[in-house]
XYZ file of C-alpha atoms in Angstrom:
745
model
C 144.624 104.453 99.595
C 142.807 101.432 100.961
C 141.070 103.562 103.585
C 140.050 106.088 100.930
C 138.601 103.288 98.800
C 136.636 101.918 101.751
C 135.379 105.410 102.600
C 134.189 105.819 99.022
C 132.323 102.531 99.269
C 130.742 103.610 102.557
C 129.712 106.930 101.053
C 128.113 105.018 98.222
C 126.119 102.999 100.753
C 124.981 106.145 102.547
C 123.500 107.549 99.368
C 121.961 104.351 98.025
C 118.782 105.017 100.001
C 118.064 107.824 97.548
C 118.381 105.600 94.468
C 114.735 104.599 94.372
C 113.590 108.208 94.514
C 116.174 109.057 91.849
C 114.858 106.250 89.633
C 111.323 107.545 89.991
C 112.549 111.067 89.221
C 114.290 109.822 86.077
C 111.093 108.108 84.941
C 109.019 111.254 85.520
C 111.528 113.325 83.534
C 111.464 110.890 80.590
C 107.671 110.846 80.608
C 107.580 114.647 80.665
C 109.879 114.830 77.644
C 107.789 112.221 75.823
C 104.615 114.223 76.500
C 106.280 117.359 75.078
C 107.963 115.872 71.989
C 105.542 113.038 71.086
C 108.195 111.368 68.908
C 109.137 107.735 68.459
C 112.552 108.370 70.031
C 111.098 109.990 73.183
C 108.572 107.153 73.615
C 111.352 104.592 73.056
C 113.467 106.241 75.768
C 110.687 105.681 78.293
C 110.287 102.069 77.138
C 114.038 101.417 77.421
C 114.113 102.756 80.965
C 111.079 100.707 82.070
C 112.642 97.595 80.534
C 115.920 98.188 82.393
C 114.218 98.370 85.796
C 111.867 95.458 84.910
C 108.785 97.153 86.396
C 105.496 98.726 85.241
C 104.741 96.346 82.361
C 101.353 98.022 81.734
C 103.009 101.444 81.394
C 105.627 99.947 79.056
C 102.856 98.460 76.905
C 101.068 101.829 76.877
C 104.116 103.668 75.493
C 104.631 100.881 72.947
C 101.060 101.516 71.787
C 101.925 105.221 71.446
C 104.730 104.227 69.042
C 102.220 102.115 67.114
C 99.948 105.135 66.653
C 102.870 107.033 65.133
C 103.628 104.038 62.889
C 100.036 103.917 61.607
C 99.952 107.673 61.085
C 103.291 107.878 59.274
C 103.177 104.372 57.718
C 106.701 103.873 59.084
C 108.292 100.387 59.151
C 110.890 101.645 61.629
C 108.129 102.693 64.025
C 106.348 99.342 63.581
C 109.646 97.583 64.336
C 110.094 99.584 67.539
C 106.487 98.893 68.513
C 106.920 95.119 68.107
C 110.190 95.168 70.075
C 108.863 97.123 73.046
C 105.552 95.240 73.075
C 107.618 92.083 73.444
C 109.599 93.626 76.304
C 106.340 94.473 78.093
C 105.283 90.816 77.825
C 108.684 89.652 79.152
C 108.468 92.006 82.145
C 104.951 90.688 82.766
C 106.234 87.081 82.621
C 104.329 86.157 79.427
C 107.302 84.723 77.490
C 105.384 83.092 74.640
C 103.715 86.387 73.718
C 107.026 88.196 74.154
C 108.769 85.855 71.720
C 106.011 86.369 69.118
C 106.385 90.151 69.245
C 110.207 90.006 69.218
C 110.199 87.684 66.182
C 108.104 90.257 64.293
C 110.605 92.966 65.177
C 113.529 90.719 64.200
C 111.928 89.855 60.836
C 111.519 93.557 60.006
C 115.119 94.234 61.056
C 116.403 91.390 58.818
C 114.328 92.584 55.857
C 115.555 96.123 56.364
C 119.167 94.943 56.794
C 119.400 96.759 60.102
C 122.364 94.817 61.535
C 122.434 96.676 64.865
C 118.746 95.880 65.447
C 119.252 92.245 64.381
C 121.979 91.970 67.027
C 119.857 93.677 69.719
C 116.740 91.595 69.118
C 118.700 88.332 68.821
C 120.460 89.092 72.106
C 117.122 89.807 73.803
C 115.623 86.570 72.484
C 118.606 84.545 73.663
C 118.500 86.069 77.136
C 114.785 85.422 77.655
C 114.983 81.884 76.239
C 117.640 81.233 78.882
C 115.333 82.615 81.585
C 112.485 80.356 80.382
C 114.862 77.319 80.313
C 114.665 76.806 76.517
C 118.380 76.520 76.027
C 118.492 75.211 72.439
C 116.353 78.160 71.280
C 118.506 80.525 73.327
C 121.681 79.296 71.610
C 120.031 79.520 68.157
C 119.281 83.242 68.514
C 122.536 84.029 70.313
C 124.513 82.383 67.486
C 122.521 84.440 64.993
C 123.265 87.646 66.880
C 126.976 86.842 67.366
C 127.327 86.111 63.666
C 125.898 89.552 62.850
C 128.128 91.318 65.412
C 131.349 89.300 65.012
C 133.109 91.621 62.555
C 131.496 94.889 63.660
C 133.747 96.812 66.117
C 130.881 99.053 67.173
C 128.963 95.951 68.277
C 131.792 94.492 70.374
C 129.917 95.055 73.622
C 126.827 93.270 72.271
C 129.035 90.386 71.177
C 130.520 89.999 74.697
C 127.057 90.015 76.253
C 125.775 87.371 73.839
C 128.862 85.178 74.290
C 128.376 85.290 78.076
C 124.696 84.371 77.750
C 125.678 81.613 75.300
C 127.950 80.111 77.962
C 125.173 80.557 80.576
C 122.823 78.386 78.520
C 125.211 75.445 78.883
C 125.675 76.130 82.599
C 121.924 76.229 83.250
C 121.511 72.998 81.295
C 124.184 71.262 83.395
C 126.753 71.008 80.581
C 129.620 72.467 82.575
C 132.410 71.579 80.118
C 130.853 73.589 77.287
C 129.931 76.344 79.709
C 133.578 76.590 80.838
C 134.919 76.818 77.286
C 132.657 79.694 76.239
C 132.917 81.551 79.558
C 136.744 81.543 79.265
C 136.369 82.963 75.748
C 134.025 85.679 77.068
C 136.445 86.489 79.905
C 139.315 86.882 77.465
C 137.275 89.221 75.220
C 136.238 91.311 78.224
C 139.851 91.671 79.386
C 141.068 92.658 75.906
C 138.269 95.202 75.485
C 138.709 96.451 79.083
C 134.999 95.896 79.804
C 135.108 95.675 83.598
C 131.353 95.223 84.065
C 131.218 92.228 81.732
C 134.469 90.848 83.206
C 132.758 90.778 86.613
C 129.909 88.754 85.107
C 132.387 86.350 83.478
C 134.362 85.821 86.702
C 131.177 85.243 88.671
C 130.025 82.685 86.104
C 133.457 80.985 86.150
C 133.187 80.643 89.921
C 129.803 78.929 89.540
C 131.151 76.590 86.835
C 134.246 75.629 88.868
C 131.974 74.950 91.856
C 129.902 72.556 89.752
C 133.104 70.845 88.560
C 134.416 70.525 92.167
C 137.410 72.771 91.417
C 136.915 74.757 94.589
C 140.252 76.576 94.647
C 139.602 78.094 91.222
C 135.997 78.820 92.170
C 136.976 80.839 95.240
C 139.724 82.634 93.283
C 137.207 83.697 90.605
C 134.738 84.987 93.192
C 137.461 86.971 94.989
C 138.524 88.633 91.728
C 134.905 89.519 90.931
C 134.362 90.998 94.413
C 137.441 93.219 94.134
C 136.273 94.575 90.784
C 132.739 95.151 92.144
C 134.077 97.125 95.107
C 136.247 99.230 92.798
C 133.258 100.020 90.571
C 130.557 100.186 93.253
C 128.640 97.502 91.333
C 126.479 96.220 94.167
C 123.902 94.514 91.987
C 126.511 91.985 90.842
C 127.865 91.721 94.418
C 124.544 90.116 95.329
C 125.080 87.360 92.747
C 128.643 86.737 93.923
C 127.638 86.468 97.575
C 124.838 84.115 96.583
C 127.276 81.878 94.702
C 129.761 81.894 97.616
C 126.946 80.862 99.946
C 126.131 77.977 97.619
C 129.781 76.867 97.718
C 129.757 76.666 101.520
C 126.393 74.905 101.538
C 127.581 72.301 99.012
C 130.597 71.674 101.237
C 128.414 70.903 104.288
C 129.050 74.273 105.926
C 125.564 75.850 105.793
C 126.135 77.958 108.950
C 129.077 79.654 107.215
C 126.959 80.091 104.070
C 124.073 81.775 105.868
C 125.560 85.325 106.317
C 126.634 85.406 102.644
C 123.144 84.421 101.508
C 121.437 86.922 103.804
C 123.740 89.663 102.500
C 122.821 88.671 98.929
C 119.095 88.988 99.786
C 119.692 92.429 101.317
C 121.478 93.642 98.165
C 118.741 92.188 95.959
C 115.963 93.898 97.919
C 117.818 97.236 97.757
C 119.141 97.222 94.196
C 117.650 94.263 92.357
C 114.817 93.309 90.084
C 112.079 90.740 90.845
C 114.215 88.128 89.072
C 117.087 88.795 91.491
C 114.871 88.929 94.571
C 113.250 85.576 93.736
C 116.642 83.981 93.003
C 118.223 84.974 96.325
C 115.166 84.072 98.370
C 115.518 80.581 96.869
C 119.239 80.574 97.670
C 118.596 81.571 101.298
C 115.783 79.016 101.688
C 118.030 76.238 100.336
C 120.707 77.043 102.916
C 118.180 77.212 105.760
C 116.951 73.750 104.736
C 120.433 72.391 105.513
C 120.680 73.921 109.000
C 119.133 72.002 111.877
C 116.164 73.785 113.412
C 115.720 76.282 110.541
C 113.272 74.303 108.418
C 110.341 76.526 109.391
C 112.353 79.633 108.449
C 113.155 77.925 105.157
C 109.438 77.400 104.471
C 108.722 81.088 105.143
C 111.600 82.242 102.914
C 110.687 79.942 100.023
C 107.020 80.922 100.246
C 108.179 84.526 99.712
C 110.165 83.455 96.645
C 107.383 81.540 94.863
C 104.941 84.447 94.175
C 107.838 86.675 93.055
C 109.058 84.045 90.582
C 105.526 83.290 89.415
C 105.091 87.018 88.741
C 108.006 86.971 86.286
C 107.240 83.398 85.108
C 110.763 82.123 85.885
C 110.006 78.403 85.794
C 113.626 77.334 86.156
C 113.942 79.093 89.512
C 110.453 77.909 90.494
C 111.677 74.324 90.083
C 114.469 75.086 92.546
C 112.021 76.698 94.979
C 109.628 73.714 94.969
C 112.584 71.338 95.294
C 113.858 73.003 98.478
C 110.348 73.644 99.838
C 109.510 69.945 99.530
C 112.698 69.083 101.450
C 111.806 71.594 104.175
C 108.303 70.136 104.555
C 109.792 66.615 104.625
C 112.130 67.636 107.445
C 109.162 69.019 109.390
C 107.261 65.774 108.849
C 104.611 67.451 106.664
C 104.609 64.776 103.983
C 101.338 65.829 102.357
C 102.619 69.395 101.784
C 105.865 67.953 100.413
C 103.894 65.777 97.957
C 101.985 68.854 96.725
C 105.321 70.570 96.022
C 106.531 67.427 94.233
C 103.427 67.464 92.036
C 104.037 71.138 91.081
C 107.655 70.282 90.351
C 106.644 67.315 88.161
C 104.316 69.538 86.066
C 107.080 72.090 85.387
C 109.655 69.374 84.606
C 107.224 68.055 81.991
C 107.159 71.522 80.411
C 110.895 72.280 80.552
C 112.351 68.815 79.795
C 115.943 69.711 80.733
C 118.487 67.623 82.650
C 118.758 70.155 85.473
C 115.031 70.110 86.206
C 114.791 66.307 85.815
C 117.670 65.916 88.249
C 115.917 68.201 90.777
C 112.680 66.271 90.378
C 114.273 62.888 91.165
C 116.350 64.527 93.898
C 113.079 65.604 95.572
C 111.046 62.480 94.805
C 113.556 59.869 96.005
C 113.750 60.815 99.730
C 109.969 61.447 99.833
C 109.263 57.936 98.552
C 111.835 56.579 100.986
C 110.139 58.344 103.916
C 106.829 56.813 102.814
C 108.554 53.373 102.734
C 107.955 53.062 99.015
C 111.502 51.789 98.575
C 111.287 50.587 94.982
C 109.907 53.941 93.781
C 112.642 55.709 95.753
C 115.302 53.354 94.349
C 114.117 54.107 90.798
C 114.693 57.840 91.378
C 118.114 57.247 92.972
C 119.167 55.112 90.010
C 117.945 57.836 87.616
C 120.168 60.326 89.457
C 123.171 57.975 89.220
C 122.598 57.488 85.491
C 122.562 61.285 84.974
C 125.793 61.617 86.990
C 127.472 58.951 84.885
C 126.309 60.797 81.756
C 128.172 63.892 82.895
C 125.835 65.734 85.274
C 127.834 67.243 88.145
C 126.637 67.170 91.746
C 128.922 68.164 94.618
C 126.939 65.833 96.933
C 126.923 62.821 94.612
C 127.883 60.522 97.507
C 124.490 61.199 99.175
C 122.713 59.450 96.295
C 124.685 56.216 96.812
C 124.233 56.431 100.586
C 120.429 56.679 100.371
C 120.339 54.033 97.634
C 122.094 51.596 99.970
C 119.435 52.284 102.618
C 116.645 51.418 100.164
C 118.451 48.234 99.051
C 118.948 47.227 102.671
C 115.227 47.725 103.370
C 114.481 45.460 100.369
C 116.940 42.838 101.764
C 119.289 43.180 98.799
C 122.323 43.240 101.061
C 125.173 42.729 98.539
C 123.960 45.635 96.406
C 123.430 47.729 99.512
C 127.008 47.080 100.662
C 128.427 47.961 97.229
C 126.461 51.226 97.110
C 127.586 52.118 100.616
C 131.248 51.580 99.728
C 130.865 53.875 96.706
C 129.315 56.556 98.919
C 132.203 56.410 101.417
C 134.763 56.485 98.626
C 133.260 59.643 97.165
C 132.827 61.363 100.528
C 136.312 60.578 101.877
C 138.236 61.765 98.828
C 141.336 63.879 99.504
C 139.919 66.693 97.428
C 137.122 67.265 99.950
C 139.623 67.864 102.732
C 141.394 70.349 100.471
C 138.066 72.073 99.753
C 137.261 72.383 103.450
C 140.655 73.924 104.156
C 140.308 76.401 101.299
C 136.833 77.413 102.438
C 138.072 77.925 105.978
C 140.851 80.188 104.699
C 138.366 82.195 102.654
C 136.026 82.497 105.649
C 138.889 83.792 107.820
C 139.757 86.340 105.136
C 136.145 87.400 104.863
C 135.696 87.830 108.621
C 138.983 89.759 108.881
C 137.853 92.025 106.086
C 134.483 92.519 107.775
C 136.232 93.562 111.013
C 138.464 95.994 109.142
C 135.432 97.423 107.428
C 133.627 97.744 110.770
C 136.607 99.641 112.257
C 136.594 101.910 109.228
C 132.853 102.451 109.663
C 133.356 103.416 113.323
C 136.131 105.853 112.404
C 133.956 107.290 109.683
C 131.065 107.661 112.117
C 133.328 109.515 114.592
C 134.488 111.890 111.871
C 130.923 112.357 110.732
C 129.846 113.008 114.326
C 132.486 115.759 114.775
C 131.599 117.272 111.421
C 127.927 117.103 112.296
C 128.616 118.821 115.641
C 130.453 121.652 113.876
C 127.710 121.922 111.294
C 125.079 121.938 114.029
C 126.812 124.848 115.793
C 126.990 126.831 112.566
C 123.424 125.935 111.723
C 122.257 126.784 115.251
C 123.825 130.245 115.132
C 122.433 130.902 111.699
C 119.051 129.520 112.736
C 118.883 131.782 115.806
C 119.752 134.837 113.714
C 117.243 133.810 111.106
C 114.582 133.234 113.763
C 115.178 136.714 115.211
C 114.794 138.222 111.757
C 111.691 136.152 111.148
C 110.222 137.218 114.508
C 110.800 140.902 113.665
C 109.290 140.441 110.240
C 106.409 138.510 111.771
C 105.715 141.239 114.346
C 105.802 143.908 111.638
C 103.508 141.930 109.367
C 101.212 141.092 112.282
C 100.930 144.778 113.239
C 100.074 145.684 109.673
C 97.574 142.855 109.560
C 95.932 144.071 112.767
C 95.584 147.573 111.336
C 94.254 146.154 108.097
C 91.840 143.879 109.962
C 90.601 146.820 112.040
C 89.993 148.844 108.872
C 88.218 145.919 107.255
C 86.140 145.335 110.404
C 85.148 149.006 110.512
C 84.235 148.972 106.832
C 82.340 145.704 107.285
C 80.465 147.136 110.275
C 79.484 150.200 108.313
C 78.358 148.042 105.395
C 76.363 145.861 107.762
C 74.659 148.882 109.332
C 73.810 150.222 105.893
C 72.475 146.833 104.894
C 70.329 146.493 108.029
C 68.966 150.003 107.565
C 68.204 149.268 103.924
C 66.651 145.950 104.880
C 64.467 147.579 107.530
C 63.439 150.370 105.180
C 62.630 147.808 102.478
C 60.530 145.738 104.876
C 58.644 148.809 106.055
C 58.019 149.956 102.491
C 56.736 146.512 101.552
C 54.489 146.382 104.626
C 53.271 149.932 103.934
C 52.547 149.016 100.346
C 50.637 145.937 101.464
C 48.604 147.875 104.008
C 47.917 150.687 101.542
C 46.660 148.085 99.119
C 44.586 146.546 101.893
C 43.091 149.976 102.773
C 42.313 150.672 99.136
C 40.565 147.342 98.861
C 38.623 147.950 102.094
C 37.599 151.410 100.832
C 36.471 149.918 97.539
C 34.509 147.182 99.332
C 32.970 149.744 101.709
C 31.859 151.849 98.763
C 30.417 148.791 97.050
C 28.558 147.742 100.183
C 27.265 151.230 100.954
C 26.459 152.505 97.482
C 25.410 149.317 95.789
C 24.435 146.538 98.154
C 22.816 148.707 100.876
C 20.945 150.811 98.315
C 19.832 147.662 96.498
C 18.556 146.214 99.761
C 16.757 149.530 100.532
C 15.116 149.509 97.083
C 14.188 145.842 97.532
C 12.544 146.620 100.891
C 10.585 149.540 99.443
C 9.386 147.417 96.503
C 8.278 144.631 98.817
C 6.365 147.120 101.010
C 4.709 148.672 97.939
C 3.630 145.275 96.701
C 2.307 144.168 100.095
C 0.962 147.499 101.446
C -2.506 146.063 101.516
C -1.334 142.904 103.195
C -0.610 143.008 106.911
C 0.809 139.523 107.198
C 2.845 139.173 110.421
C 5.403 136.817 108.785
C 5.994 139.248 105.963
C 6.604 142.065 108.432
C 9.104 139.951 110.288
C 11.015 139.201 107.072
C 11.059 142.885 106.196
C 12.455 143.584 109.662
C 15.221 141.041 109.034
C 15.955 142.670 105.675
C 16.212 146.101 107.350
C 18.506 144.674 110.034
C 20.716 143.097 107.396
C 20.924 146.352 105.502
C 21.880 148.158 108.703
C 24.612 145.584 109.454
C 26.019 145.921 105.965
C 25.870 149.703 106.303
C 27.687 149.437 109.630
C 30.291 147.133 108.087
C 30.803 149.568 105.223
C 31.436 152.346 107.718
C 33.931 150.106 109.551
C 35.754 149.366 106.342
C 35.949 153.042 105.364
C 39.162 154.788 106.526
C 38.472 156.958 109.568
C 38.565 160.720 109.052
C 41.248 161.738 111.575
C 41.274 165.277 110.320
C 37.922 165.724 112.056
C 38.325 163.448 115.104
C 41.103 162.140 117.420
C 42.130 158.529 117.894
C 40.382 158.557 121.278
C 37.110 159.729 119.746
C 37.340 157.286 116.837
C 37.969 154.281 119.088
C 35.183 155.347 121.468
C 32.758 155.734 118.593
C 33.804 152.380 117.136
C 33.231 150.525 120.425
C 29.943 152.351 121.074
C 28.479 151.356 117.693
C 29.712 147.729 117.695
C 27.115 145.120 116.776
C 27.564 142.756 119.690
C 26.177 139.252 120.076
C 23.562 138.806 122.747
C 25.141 138.682 126.232
C 28.460 140.228 125.093
C 29.715 143.586 126.435
C 32.397 145.923 125.073
C 34.201 148.608 127.116
C 36.543 151.376 126.118
C 38.867 153.384 128.399
C 41.536 155.985 127.733
C 43.968 158.093 129.738
C 42.253 161.220 131.038
C 43.583 164.731 130.604
C 45.432 164.014 127.362
C 45.273 166.214 124.275
C 44.847 163.397 121.752
C 45.247 165.809 118.834
C 49.007 165.584 119.437
C 49.057 161.966 118.245
C 50.245 161.748 114.601
C 47.485 160.710 112.215
C 49.533 157.776 110.761
C 49.913 156.196 114.200
C 46.292 156.847 115.108
C 45.132 155.280 111.860
C 47.168 152.086 112.369
C 46.068 151.805 116.033
C 42.442 152.109 114.917
C 42.836 149.294 112.363
C 44.712 147.108 114.889
C 41.870 147.526 117.412
C 39.331 146.706 114.695
C 41.191 143.493 113.820
C 41.704 142.450 117.437
C 38.087 143.126 118.491
C 36.799 141.358 115.380
C 38.929 138.270 116.272
C 37.636 138.316 119.859
C 33.998 138.477 118.758
C 34.405 135.840 116.013
C 36.542 133.186 117.669
C 36.905 133.756 121.408
C 33.241 133.431 122.537
C 34.035 136.304 124.915
C 31.456 137.879 127.259
C 33.564 140.999 127.808
C 35.889 142.801 125.402
C 37.909 145.661 126.923
C 39.879 148.243 124.930
C 42.199 150.705 126.677
C 44.228 153.551 125.108
C 47.111 154.902 127.234
C 49.664 157.671 126.802
C 52.512 157.757 129.335
C 55.140 160.304 128.408
C 56.143 159.530 124.842
C 54.861 155.944 125.010
C 51.490 155.340 123.370
C 49.877 151.933 123.801
C 46.582 150.258 123.139
C 45.436 147.062 124.878
C 42.665 144.698 123.803
C 41.591 142.096 126.407
C 38.854 139.483 126.330
C 37.672 136.784 128.760
C 37.119 134.244 125.977
C 38.426 130.711 125.526
C 41.912 131.812 124.404
C 44.321 129.510 122.572
C 47.741 127.793 122.882
C 50.431 130.015 121.401
C 52.709 126.986 120.792
C 50.079 125.277 118.644
C 48.270 128.219 117.111
C 49.424 129.099 113.628
C 49.403 132.756 112.736
C 46.323 133.631 110.720
C 45.821 136.541 108.352
C 44.459 138.725 111.175
C 47.518 138.335 113.379
C 49.840 138.808 110.402
C 48.024 142.044 109.519
C 48.370 143.297 113.102
C 52.131 142.524 113.062
C 52.644 144.249 109.700
C 50.710 147.359 110.727
C 52.720 147.596 113.938
C 55.958 147.197 111.984
C 55.137 150.096 109.628
C 55.006 152.530 112.579
C 57.866 150.910 114.536
C 55.570 149.537 117.266
C 56.109 146.457 119.420
C 53.427 143.790 119.862
C 52.872 141.712 122.993
C 50.434 138.794 122.721
C 49.535 136.630 125.721
C 47.027 133.813 125.389
C 46.300 130.582 127.258
C 43.619 127.995 126.663
C 40.525 128.894 128.741
C 42.094 132.093 130.152
C 41.352 134.736 127.506
C 43.673 136.808 125.335
C 45.712 139.959 125.975
C 47.080 142.093 123.109
C 49.229 145.186 123.723
C 50.729 147.392 120.994
C 53.223 150.083 122.090
C 55.016 152.793 120.132
C 57.254 155.742 120.936
C 55.736 158.998 119.554
C 56.907 162.554 119.115
C 53.969 164.718 120.119
C 53.017 167.545 117.759
C 51.460 170.617 119.283
C 49.605 171.329 116.056
C 48.569 167.747 115.404
C 50.786 167.397 112.320
C 52.358 163.994 111.524
C 56.022 163.568 112.273
C 58.504 160.704 111.996
C 58.328 158.319 114.911
């Protein structure tokens, strides 16, 4: 049975790694339900869960505000009460205790006015707990008494009563009043046993162990801790295990066995980090740092540990634990010789003691201040703190190391040359240290340590056996999984090959369809471009024809009439200058007439492309010193060339020759028309100044040439270099027509 129990505990440990994820999953589920229902109860469920894990104070406050919106909408006192209660919890989680108490009091007042006894008990219990945390013990006992009075005769509130009675006893323990703490903790233990509340019984036993330790009743202390540990193992309550291990570590440390205390404290920190809240984590960091302070050579580790604890405790505003942290941190700095850092810690401790004003914190303050003053050789200040500690001990404050106070006091008195008092103090110190009870304590602790180590070895053997069983089971599972995996992989490969083959076929079909669509698109695009170019050129031809008609019928005739009128007016005058001007007017009219003929579309139904180009070159108006030549392939029946191609070639030559005469300053312009098989080409060359193709921007003339060539499917080759002339060649494939009719090319 013992092995089975240990195996259950080990299994619990194996699955604890999933707890955090499970917690987050629980929170997400509660939030989902709240979003669906939007009721006070669903919002309160989220708030209760966030309060239990002591995290996400902002989210807790947000859901409390959601309850407030319902309260305002429905004008519900119950909803306002819930809002006040959960708003207070958000402040407590955030460490703002004053604000938390204000909100909780509002909730409690509404519960009292509404005679809601269960809520009065709940809110009073919460107030008592948080007043304990903030070291306001009188206030804690006031609200706990109020809650216990409301729950005393209510069977359904028995659990709340046990919780409040335990916290009531804790208030005395925290304040250093161990006798009162013992009385009420024994009452709480008895109630827990009668009601069979194992979880609360564990808390009571753990608290009894701490009280007996303070009262130097070590045998009873160890017995209480052992009972609590057994119950924790049976229940798998590892959160409380952390507290018990921390208390056991404190027992060993108080009995000058810090090395034995260290593994217990480290185990408590591990449990706190895995299962605890920020309050727990801060507490056990302080516990570990205190033990490290008492081990030679571990002062630097103590500083690191305590520096981890301080921000955690500041985050939850636990001033009582912060006092402990600064107390031990000052001692660690003092051991390292860093007196200035120790004094800073003492100053922080003094400020918090002024706020809390409890015997425990005052005792810690003087316990820290006295050795610091002694190290600084301020013996009278140190002696004042030692005497304050002795007075508190005589008044009932318990300290397991009370002999240390008398020992250090004798050192201060000796330094001040008060030898009789020093001797008396030293004798008191030895009397306290050499008491028979201390030998008994050491023996009991040694026995407990042997038991603990034996149990650890047994647990380790059980772990090894469990690992071997798990290894064999894992091997069997791996074989089964491997076989199944191989079969599954084969099936997946077959499915993959089938799907891949289908995908290939589908891709091929899609590629074929896409190719066909692309070809259709390119054909449509080309046809569209040709139609647009054709439309542009047709418009251009229409405009040229209109301009030619205007020039020939209007301007030329007007100039002819003007010349005749001038001659009629001056027929009796034979002025040489007038004759010269009339000659210029006639020449201008002839040039305009020639230009009008050039602009007019050529009549290819009466002449071939060869004849039209020859006539055009022959009648060119050339600048002085400029020559124009035309050549064509001999022995060709040029009537076979389609009229559309001939027309565009004629216009291209016109544009090219015009550019050469206007811009190239050429002395020779040569035009050649060639037909080689089905390839018809026309070349225009000049010996002018040329231009740089990389710098030259295409003008309207070149664009027109390109567009005309595109409409008949011709290619254009343009070669030009600065100072080396220009070469233009336009080539097109033609289908010759025996009858001279136009065909598609």
